[in-house]
């Protein structure tokens, strides 16, 4: 057969408009449309087109842009390849994906993580330090102000200091079988590796991240909320595989969350000089694999945190 | 230059093209012309056809602005941000910024004629394009397609087809 004529081939390869018979539909899986589906959330944040054309509106838009492309718009404070929206889907609008509107109305709040009352800006500082493996912007920094303004605007009409459906990630009951590495690996290979890569490093095209890193240097560090197996299982169950919410069984979600968090990632910035001491103080829970031995290696045994290499050190003066 | 309804193959991955040809052979993907064309092919022929096209450079094309500004806005919004209330993630969050695709499983969606893009989405909706049930790539796009309404299909296809290929810089 002559394959040397692209014109002929491209001429015949399509012509879909001339459809013939529809074959019987084999069972291709369907799923819930989004993370909000199982949360009972009724609140809808205002539409992005309605951000006012005022100086305040510009700050709101800046907050939205930071959510969507954090390494670009908050370079000074970011040490990995993630963006906020990777874990707070649809730029922080999505119920069941820790939406910013539900968070905003519940601060200030006590947090056991640092045994302090945290304002909303202080809560945001934690995201940069741990999830973004970067450094905390100073309170009042334009980056935090923009994120706060955006969250405030998203929460338009919500009562403050009142739990709201859709906050956080939907609770996922413990399953009868304890999470397992080998089962998790099988789920990962079948349902995740296509996008996040066999090595968990994600995929980029022309220097832009398309599928974010789940472990390794480009991902969240050991201090991040996602490093806790329960948070990860809940997030994954509600949001992954991307576009196929709630399609994994709860057992699969726990197993794959365990597998994901059983890999090396950047050191916990609260490092106390040894893995044992850091585990005892900050990771004393079955939900963290930090300091545990997996495949013959102690996780987190990588020495002191590297000096944060934020994205702009090359080109922006301190 | 692409002809209405006929896709370009240059620049698609060899894996993707051979998987599509196999789908025509098994009847998982149906098209009056392609199904008959593909059936007599042997595995070796499929592989050489697929490899041949995958090595051709992606053709460049200048952008053509759409006359209908509302349609353009709606299409761009879907491509860049999706419509999450309907469960549609941004096309570019899977097909890469600019829609240039990620080899081997996420085909490029720019540089294709609007009629082809529309036809693919409708084929998933009507069941004339499907993969083996355990094929994650196909399930992903199938779910996206199921959630799209007529208006969205038309707008995003028109907007994508109007974009220049080999974009120099997105911003």
Coordinates of C-alpha atoms in Angstrom, one line a residue:
Chain A
X1 CA 0.0 0.0 0.0
X2 CA 1.2 3.4 -0.8
X3 CA 1.6 5.5 2.3
X4 CA 3.5 8.3 0.7
X5 CA 0.5 10.5 0.0
X6 CA -0.5 12.4 3.0
X7 CA -3.1 14.4 1.1
X8 CA -5.0 11.2 0.2
X9 CA -4.8 9.9 3.7
X10 CA -5.9 13.0 5.4
X11 CA -8.7 13.3 2.9
X12 CA -10.1 9.9 3.9
X13 CA -9.2 9.7 7.5
X14 CA -12.0 11.9 8.7
X15 CA -15.2 12.7 6.8
X16 CA -17.1 12.1 10.0
X17 CA -20.0 14.1 8.7
X18 CA -20.9 11.0 6.7
X19 CA -21.6 8.9 9.8
X20 CA -23.0 5.4 9.3
X21 CA -24.6 3.1 11.9
X22 CA -24.0 3.6 15.6
X23 CA -22.6 0.4 17.2
X24 CA -24.1 -0.7 20.5
X25 CA -22.7 1.4 23.2
X26 CA -20.2 -0.6 25.3
X27 CA -20.0 0.4 29.0
X28 CA -17.6 3.4 29.0
X29 CA -17.6 4.6 32.6
X30 CA -19.4 7.7 33.5
X31 CA -18.8 9.7 36.7
X32 CA -20.2 12.6 38.8
X33 CA -19.7 15.9 37.0
X34 CA -17.6 17.5 39.7
X35 CA -16.5 17.5 43.3
X36 CA -19.5 19.6 44.3
X37 CA -21.9 16.8 43.4
X38 CA -21.6 14.9 46.7
X39 CA -21.3 17.8 49.1
X40 CA -24.9 19.2 49.2
X41 CA -23.4 22.7 48.6
X42 CA -25.9 25.2 47.4
X43 CA -23.8 28.4 47.6
X44 CA -22.7 29.8 44.3
X45 CA -19.9 32.4 44.2
X46 CA -20.5 35.4 41.9
X47 CA -19.5 35.0 38.2
X48 CA -16.0 36.0 37.2
X49 CA -17.4 38.4 34.6
X50 CA -19.0 40.3 37.5
X51 CA -15.7 41.3 39.0
X52 CA -16.1 45.1 39.2
X53 CA -14.0 47.3 36.9
X54 CA -12.6 49.3 39.9
X55 CA -9.2 49.4 41.6
X56 CA -10.7 46.8 44.1
X57 CA -11.8 44.7 41.1
X58 CA -8.2 44.7 39.8
X59 CA -7.0 43.4 43.1
X60 CA -9.6 40.6 43.0
X61 CA -8.5 39.7 39.5
X62 CA -4.9 39.6 40.7
X63 CA -6.0 37.1 43.4
X64 CA -7.7 35.0 40.8
X65 CA -4.6 35.1 38.6
X66 CA -2.4 34.0 41.5
X67 CA -4.6 31.0 42.1
X68 CA -4.4 30.0 38.4
X69 CA -0.7 30.4 37.8
X70 CA 1.1 30.8 41.2
X71 CA 4.6 30.4 39.9
X72 CA 4.0 33.3 37.5
X73 CA 2.1 35.7 39.7
X74 CA 3.7 35.1 43.1
X75 CA 7.1 33.9 41.9
X76 CA 8.9 35.3 44.9
X77 CA 7.2 32.9 47.3
X78 CA 6.9 29.7 45.3
X79 CA 9.5 26.9 45.4
X80 CA 7.8 24.1 43.3
X81 CA 5.8 23.7 40.1
X82 CA 2.4 23.8 41.6
X83 CA -0.4 26.4 41.5
X84 CA -3.1 26.8 44.1
X85 CA -5.8 25.8 41.6
X86 CA -4.2 22.3 41.3
X87 CA -5.7 21.5 44.7
X88 CA -8.4 24.1 44.9
X89 CA -10.1 23.5 41.6
X90 CA -11.6 26.1 39.3
X91 CA -9.5 28.8 40.9
X92 CA -10.8 28.1 44.3
X93 CA -14.5 28.1 43.4
X94 CA -15.3 24.4 43.5
X95 CA -17.2 23.0 46.4
X96 CA -15.6 19.8 47.7
X97 CA -12.2 21.1 46.6
X98 CA -11.5 23.3 49.6
X99 CA -13.2 26.4 48.1
X100 CA -11.9 29.8 49.2
X101 CA -15.4 31.2 49.9
X102 CA -16.1 28.5 52.5
X103 CA -12.7 29.1 54.1
X104 CA -12.8 32.9 54.1
X105 CA -15.9 33.1 56.3
X106 CA -14.4 30.7 58.9
X107 CA -11.3 32.7 59.9
X108 CA -9.8 33.8 62.3
X109 CA -9.7 30.2 63.7
X110 CA -7.6 28.1 66.1
X111 CA -5.3 25.7 64.3
X112 CA -3.8 22.7 66.1
X113 CA -1.1 22.7 63.4
X114 CA 0.6 25.7 65.0
X115 CA -1.4 25.9 68.3
X116 CA -2.4 29.5 67.5
X117 CA -5.3 31.6 66.4
X118 CA -4.7 32.2 62.7
X119 CA -6.1 35.0 60.7
X120 CA -7.0 34.3 57.1
X121 CA -3.7 35.8 55.9
X122 CA -1.8 33.6 58.3
X123 CA -3.6 30.6 56.9
X124 CA -2.6 31.6 53.5
X125 CA 1.1 32.0 54.6
X126 CA 1.0 28.3 55.5
X127 CA -0.1 27.4 52.0
X128 CA 3.0 29.0 50.5
X129 CA 5.4 27.5 53.1
X130 CA 4.1 23.9 52.8
X131 CA 1.9 23.3 49.7
X132 CA 4.0 25.6 47.5
X133 CA 7.3 24.6 49.2
X134 CA 8.2 28.3 49.2
X135 CA 8.3 31.0 51.7
X136 CA 5.5 32.8 53.5
X137 CA 4.8 36.3 52.1
X138 CA 4.9 38.9 54.9
X139 CA 1.5 39.8 56.3
X140 CA 0.0 42.6 54.2
X141 CA 2.1 41.7 51.2
X142 CA 0.2 42.5 47.9
X143 CA 0.1 38.8 47.2
X144 CA -1.8 38.0 50.4
X145 CA -4.0 41.0 50.1
X146 CA -5.0 40.0 46.5
X147 CA -5.8 36.4 47.6
X148 CA -7.8 37.8 50.6
X149 CA -9.7 40.2 48.4
X150 CA -10.5 37.5 45.9
X151 CA -11.7 35.1 48.7
X152 CA -13.8 37.9 50.2
X153 CA -15.4 38.6 46.9
X154 CA -16.1 34.9 46.2
X155 CA -17.8 34.7 49.6
X156 CA -20.3 37.5 48.7
X157 CA -23.5 36.9 50.6
X158 CA -22.3 34.0 52.8
X159 CA -22.8 34.4 56.6
X160 CA -19.5 34.5 58.6
X161 CA -18.6 32.1 61.4
X162 CA -21.0 29.5 60.1
X163 CA -20.1 26.1 58.7
X164 CA -21.1 25.9 55.1
X165 CA -21.7 22.8 52.9
X166 CA -18.9 22.3 50.4
X167 CA -16.1 23.4 52.7
X168 CA -12.9 21.4 52.6
X169 CA -12.8 18.0 50.9
X170 CA -15.8 15.7 51.5
X171 CA -15.3 13.2 54.4
X172 CA -14.4 9.7 53.3
X173 CA -15.1 7.0 55.8
X174 CA -12.3 4.6 56.8
X175 CA -12.5 1.4 54.8
X176 CA -12.2 -2.1 56.3
X177 CA -8.9 -2.8 54.7
X178 CA -6.0 -0.6 55.9
X179 CA -4.4 1.4 53.0
X180 CA -1.9 -0.7 51.1
X181 CA 1.1 0.2 48.9
X182 CA 0.8 -2.6 46.4
X183 CA -3.0 -2.0 45.8
X184 CA -2.3 1.7 45.6
X185 CA 0.4 1.2 43.0
X186 CA -2.1 -0.8 40.9
X187 CA -4.7 2.0 41.1
X188 CA -2.0 4.5 40.3
X189 CA -0.8 2.7 37.2
X190 CA -4.3 2.2 35.9
X191 CA -5.9 5.6 36.8
X192 CA -3.2 8.2 37.3
X193 CA 0.0 7.6 35.5
X194 CA -1.4 8.6 32.1
X195 CA -1.4 12.2 33.4
X196 CA 0.9 12.4 36.4
X197 CA 3.6 10.1 34.9
X198 CA 4.9 6.8 36.1
X199 CA 7.4 8.6 38.3
X200 CA 4.9 11.0 39.8
X201 CA 6.7 14.0 38.4
X202 CA 3.8 15.2 36.3
X203 CA 4.1 16.5 32.7
X204 CA 5.1 19.9 31.2
X205 CA 4.9 21.2 27.7
X206 CA 7.2 24.1 26.6
X207 CA 8.1 24.8 30.2
X208 CA 4.4 25.0 31.3
X209 CA 3.0 22.5 33.8
X210 CA 0.0 20.6 32.5
X211 CA -0.2 17.8 35.0
X212 CA 1.3 18.7 38.4
X213 CA 3.9 16.6 40.3
X214 CA 2.5 14.3 43.0
X215 CA 5.9 13.6 44.6
X216 CA 9.5 14.5 44.2
X217 CA 11.2 17.9 44.1
X218 CA 8.5 19.6 42.1
X219 CA 5.7 18.8 44.5
X220 CA 4.4 19.8 48.0
X221 CA 6.7 19.3 50.9
X222 CA 6.4 17.0 53.9
X223 CA 4.7 19.7 56.0
X224 CA 1.7 20.1 53.6
X225 CA -1.9 19.2 54.3
X226 CA -1.9 16.9 51.2
X227 CA 0.8 14.8 52.8
X228 CA -1.7 13.6 55.3
X229 CA -3.3 10.4 53.9
X230 CA -6.8 11.3 54.9
X231 CA -6.7 14.7 53.1
X232 CA -5.2 13.1 50.1
X233 CA -7.8 10.3 50.0
X234 CA -10.6 12.8 50.3
X235 CA -9.2 15.1 47.6
X236 CA -8.5 12.3 45.2
X237 CA -11.9 10.6 45.7
X238 CA -13.7 13.9 45.0
X239 CA -11.5 15.3 42.2
X240 CA -9.4 12.6 40.5
X241 CA -9.0 11.2 37.8
X242 CA -9.4 14.7 36.5
X243 CA -13.0 15.2 35.3
X244 CA -14.2 11.9 36.8
X245 CA -15.2 12.8 40.3
X246 CA -16.2 10.0 42.7
X247 CA -15.4 7.3 40.1
X248 CA -12.8 5.5 42.4
X249 CA -14.1 3.3 45.2
X250 CA -13.3 4.7 48.7
X251 CA -10.8 1.8 49.1
X252 CA -9.0 2.7 45.8
X253 CA -8.8 6.4 47.0
X254 CA -7.3 5.4 50.4
X255 CA -4.8 3.0 48.7
X256 CA -3.7 5.4 46.0
X257 CA -3.4 8.2 48.6
X258 CA -1.1 6.0 50.7
X259 CA 0.9 5.1 47.6
X260 CA 1.3 8.7 46.6
X261 CA 2.4 9.8 50.1
X262 CA 4.8 6.8 50.4
X263 CA 7.3 8.6 48.1
X264 CA 10.0 11.1 48.8
X265 CA 9.3 14.9 48.6
X266 CA 11.0 18.1 49.8
X267 CA 11.9 18.2 53.5
X268 CA 9.5 19.5 56.1
X269 CA 10.6 23.1 56.7
X270 CA 9.9 22.7 60.4
X271 CA 12.8 20.2 60.4
X272 CA 14.2 19.7 64.0
X273 CA 17.6 18.3 63.0
X274 CA 16.6 14.6 62.7
X275 CA 13.8 12.6 61.1
X276 CA 12.9 11.0 64.4
X277 CA 12.6 14.4 66.2
X278 CA 10.6 15.9 63.4
X279 CA 8.3 12.9 63.2
X280 CA 7.7 12.9 66.9
X281 CA 6.8 16.6 67.0
X282 CA 4.9 17.0 63.8
X283 CA 4.0 13.6 62.2
X284 CA 3.0 11.4 65.1
X285 CA 0.1 9.9 63.3
X286 CA -0.8 6.8 61.2
X287 CA -1.9 9.3 58.6
X288 CA 1.7 10.5 57.9
X289 CA 4.3 8.3 56.4
X290 CA 7.1 10.8 57.2
X291 CA 9.9 8.9 59.1
X292 CA 8.4 5.5 58.3
X293 CA 10.3 2.9 56.4
X294 CA 8.9 2.1 52.9
X295 CA 10.7 -0.2 50.5
X296 CA 13.7 -0.3 52.8
X297 CA 14.1 3.5 53.0
X298 CA 13.2 6.0 55.7
X299 CA 11.0 8.7 54.2
X300 CA 12.1 12.2 54.9
X301 CA 15.7 11.1 55.7
X302 CA 17.1 13.7 53.3
X303 CA 18.7 16.1 55.7
X304 CA 18.0 19.7 56.5
X305 CA 15.6 21.5 54.1
X306 CA 17.3 22.9 51.1
X307 CA 17.3 26.7 51.0
X308 CA 14.0 27.5 49.2
X309 CA 14.7 28.1 45.6
X310 CA 11.9 30.4 44.7
X311 CA 11.0 30.9 41.1
X312 CA 12.4 34.4 40.6
X313 CA 15.7 34.3 42.4
X314 CA 17.4 34.6 39.1
X315 CA 15.8 37.8 38.0
X316 CA 14.2 39.8 40.8
X317 CA 16.2 41.7 43.3
X318 CA 15.3 40.9 46.9
Chain B
X1 CA -4.5 23.9 4.8
X2 CA -7.2 21.8 6.4
X3 CA -10.3 20.9 4.5
X4 CA -13.6 21.0 6.4
X5 CA -14.2 17.8 8.2
X6 CA -10.9 16.2 7.4
X7 CA -8.4 16.2 10.2
X8 CA -4.7 16.8 9.8
X9 CA -2.6 13.8 10.9
X10 CA 0.8 15.4 10.7
X11 CA 2.2 15.8 14.2
X12 CA -0.2 13.4 15.9
X13 CA 1.6 10.7 17.9
X14 CA 2.1 7.3 16.2
X15 CA 0.5 5.6 19.2
X16 CA -2.6 7.7 18.8
X17 CA -3.0 7.2 15.1
X18 CA -2.5 3.4 15.3
X19 CA -5.0 3.2 18.2
X20 CA -7.5 5.1 16.1
X21 CA -7.0 2.8 13.1
X22 CA -7.5 -0.2 15.3
X23 CA -10.7 1.3 16.6
X24 CA -12.0 1.7 13.1
X25 CA -11.2 -2.0 12.5
X26 CA -13.0 -3.2 15.6
X27 CA -16.0 -0.9 15.1
X28 CA -15.3 1.1 18.2
X29 CA -14.9 4.2 16.0
X30 CA -17.2 4.3 13.0
X31 CA -17.0 6.4 9.8
X32 CA -18.3 5.4 6.4
X33 CA -15.0 5.9 4.6
X34 CA -12.5 5.3 7.3
X35 CA -14.0 2.0 8.5
X36 CA -13.7 0.4 5.1
X37 CA -10.2 1.9 4.5
X38 CA -8.9 0.6 7.8
X39 CA -10.2 -2.9 7.8
X40 CA -7.8 -4.5 5.3
X41 CA -4.7 -3.0 7.0
X42 CA -2.3 -5.3 8.7
X43 CA -0.6 -4.4 12.0
X44 CA 2.6 -3.6 10.2
X45 CA 0.8 -1.4 7.7
X46 CA -0.9 0.4 10.6
X47 CA 2.4 1.0 12.3
X48 CA 4.1 2.4 9.2
X49 CA 1.2 4.7 8.4
X50 CA 1.2 5.9 12.0
X51 CA 4.9 6.4 12.1
X52 CA 4.9 8.2 8.8
X53 CA 2.3 10.8 9.8
X54 CA 3.8 11.3 13.3
X55 CA 7.1 12.4 11.9
X56 CA 5.6 15.1 9.7
X57 CA 5.9 18.6 11.2
X58 CA 2.7 20.2 12.4
X59 CA 1.6 22.6 9.7
X60 CA 1.5 26.3 10.7
X61 CA -1.6 28.3 10.0
X62 CA -2.4 32.0 10.7
X63 CA -5.3 32.7 13.0
X64 CA -8.6 34.0 11.6
X65 CA -10.6 36.1 14.0
X66 CA -14.2 34.9 14.5
X67 CA -16.9 37.3 13.3
X68 CA -19.2 36.3 16.2
X69 CA -17.6 37.9 19.3
X70 CA -20.0 36.2 21.8
X71 CA -19.2 32.8 20.3
X72 CA -15.5 33.6 20.4
X73 CA -15.7 34.5 24.1
X74 CA -17.6 31.5 25.0
X75 CA -15.3 29.2 23.1
X76 CA -12.2 30.8 24.6
X77 CA -13.7 30.5 28.1
X78 CA -14.3 26.8 27.6
X79 CA -10.9 26.2 26.2
X80 CA -9.0 28.1 29.0
X81 CA -11.3 27.7 32.0
X82 CA -13.9 25.1 31.2
X83 CA -17.5 25.1 32.6
X84 CA -17.0 23.4 35.9
X85 CA -20.6 23.8 36.9
X86 CA -21.4 21.4 34.1
X87 CA -18.4 19.2 34.9
X88 CA -16.3 20.4 31.9
X89 CA -12.7 21.1 32.8
X90 CA -10.7 23.5 30.6
X91 CA -9.8 21.8 27.3
X92 CA -6.2 23.2 27.8
X93 CA -5.8 21.6 31.2
X94 CA -5.7 18.2 29.4
X95 CA -4.7 19.2 25.9
X96 CA -1.9 21.6 27.2
X97 CA -1.9 25.4 27.0
X98 CA -2.6 26.5 23.5
X99 CA -4.2 23.1 22.8
X100 CA -0.9 21.7 21.4
X101 CA -1.4 18.3 23.0
X102 CA 0.8 16.1 25.1
X103 CA 2.3 13.0 23.5
X104 CA 1.2 10.3 23.3
X105 CA -2.3 10.2 24.7
X106 CA -3.6 13.8 24.5
X107 CA -3.9 14.8 20.8
X108 CA -3.5 18.4 19.7
X109 CA -6.8 20.2 19.2
X110 CA -5.6 23.2 17.4
X111 CA -4.9 23.2 13.7
X112 CA -8.0 21.0 13.2
X113 CA -11.0 22.2 11.2
X114 CA -14.1 23.1 13.3
X115 CA -16.2 20.5 11.5
X116 CA -13.8 17.7 12.6
X117 CA -13.7 18.8 16.3
X118 CA -17.5 19.1 16.4
X119 CA -17.9 15.7 14.7
X120 CA -15.6 14.0 17.2
X121 CA -17.4 15.4 20.2
X122 CA -20.8 14.4 18.7
X123 CA -19.4 11.0 17.9
X124 CA -18.6 10.4 21.5
X125 CA -22.0 11.6 22.5
X126 CA -23.8 9.3 20.1
X127 CA -21.5 6.3 20.6
X128 CA -19.9 6.1 17.2
X129 CA -16.5 6.8 18.8
X130 CA -15.5 4.7 21.8
X131 CA -12.6 2.7 23.1
X132 CA -12.3 -0.5 25.1
X133 CA -14.2 0.0 28.4
X134 CA -11.0 0.0 30.4
X135 CA -9.4 2.7 28.3
X136 CA -8.9 5.7 30.6
X137 CA -8.0 8.2 27.9
X138 CA -11.2 7.5 26.1
X139 CA -13.3 7.5 29.3
X140 CA -11.9 11.0 30.1
X141 CA -12.8 12.6 26.8
X142 CA -16.1 10.7 26.7
X143 CA -17.2 12.2 30.0
X144 CA -16.2 15.7 28.9
X145 CA -18.1 15.3 25.6
X146 CA -21.3 13.9 27.3
X147 CA -21.5 17.1 29.4
X148 CA -21.2 19.5 26.5
X149 CA -24.3 21.1 25.0
X150 CA -24.8 22.1 21.4
X151 CA -23.9 25.7 21.9
X152 CA -20.7 24.8 23.7
X153 CA -19.6 22.3 21.1
X154 CA -20.1 24.8 18.3
X155 CA -18.4 27.7 20.1
X156 CA -15.3 25.8 21.2
X157 CA -14.8 24.1 17.9
X158 CA -15.1 27.4 16.0
X159 CA -12.7 29.2 18.4
X160 CA -10.1 26.4 18.4
X161 CA -10.2 26.2 14.6
X162 CA -9.6 29.9 14.4
X163 CA -6.4 29.9 16.5
X164 CA -3.0 30.2 14.9
X165 CA -0.9 27.0 15.1
X166 CA 2.7 27.0 16.4
X167 CA 1.8 29.9 18.7
X168 CA 5.0 31.8 19.6
X169 CA 3.9 32.9 23.0
X170 CA 0.7 32.5 24.9
X171 CA 0.9 35.8 26.8

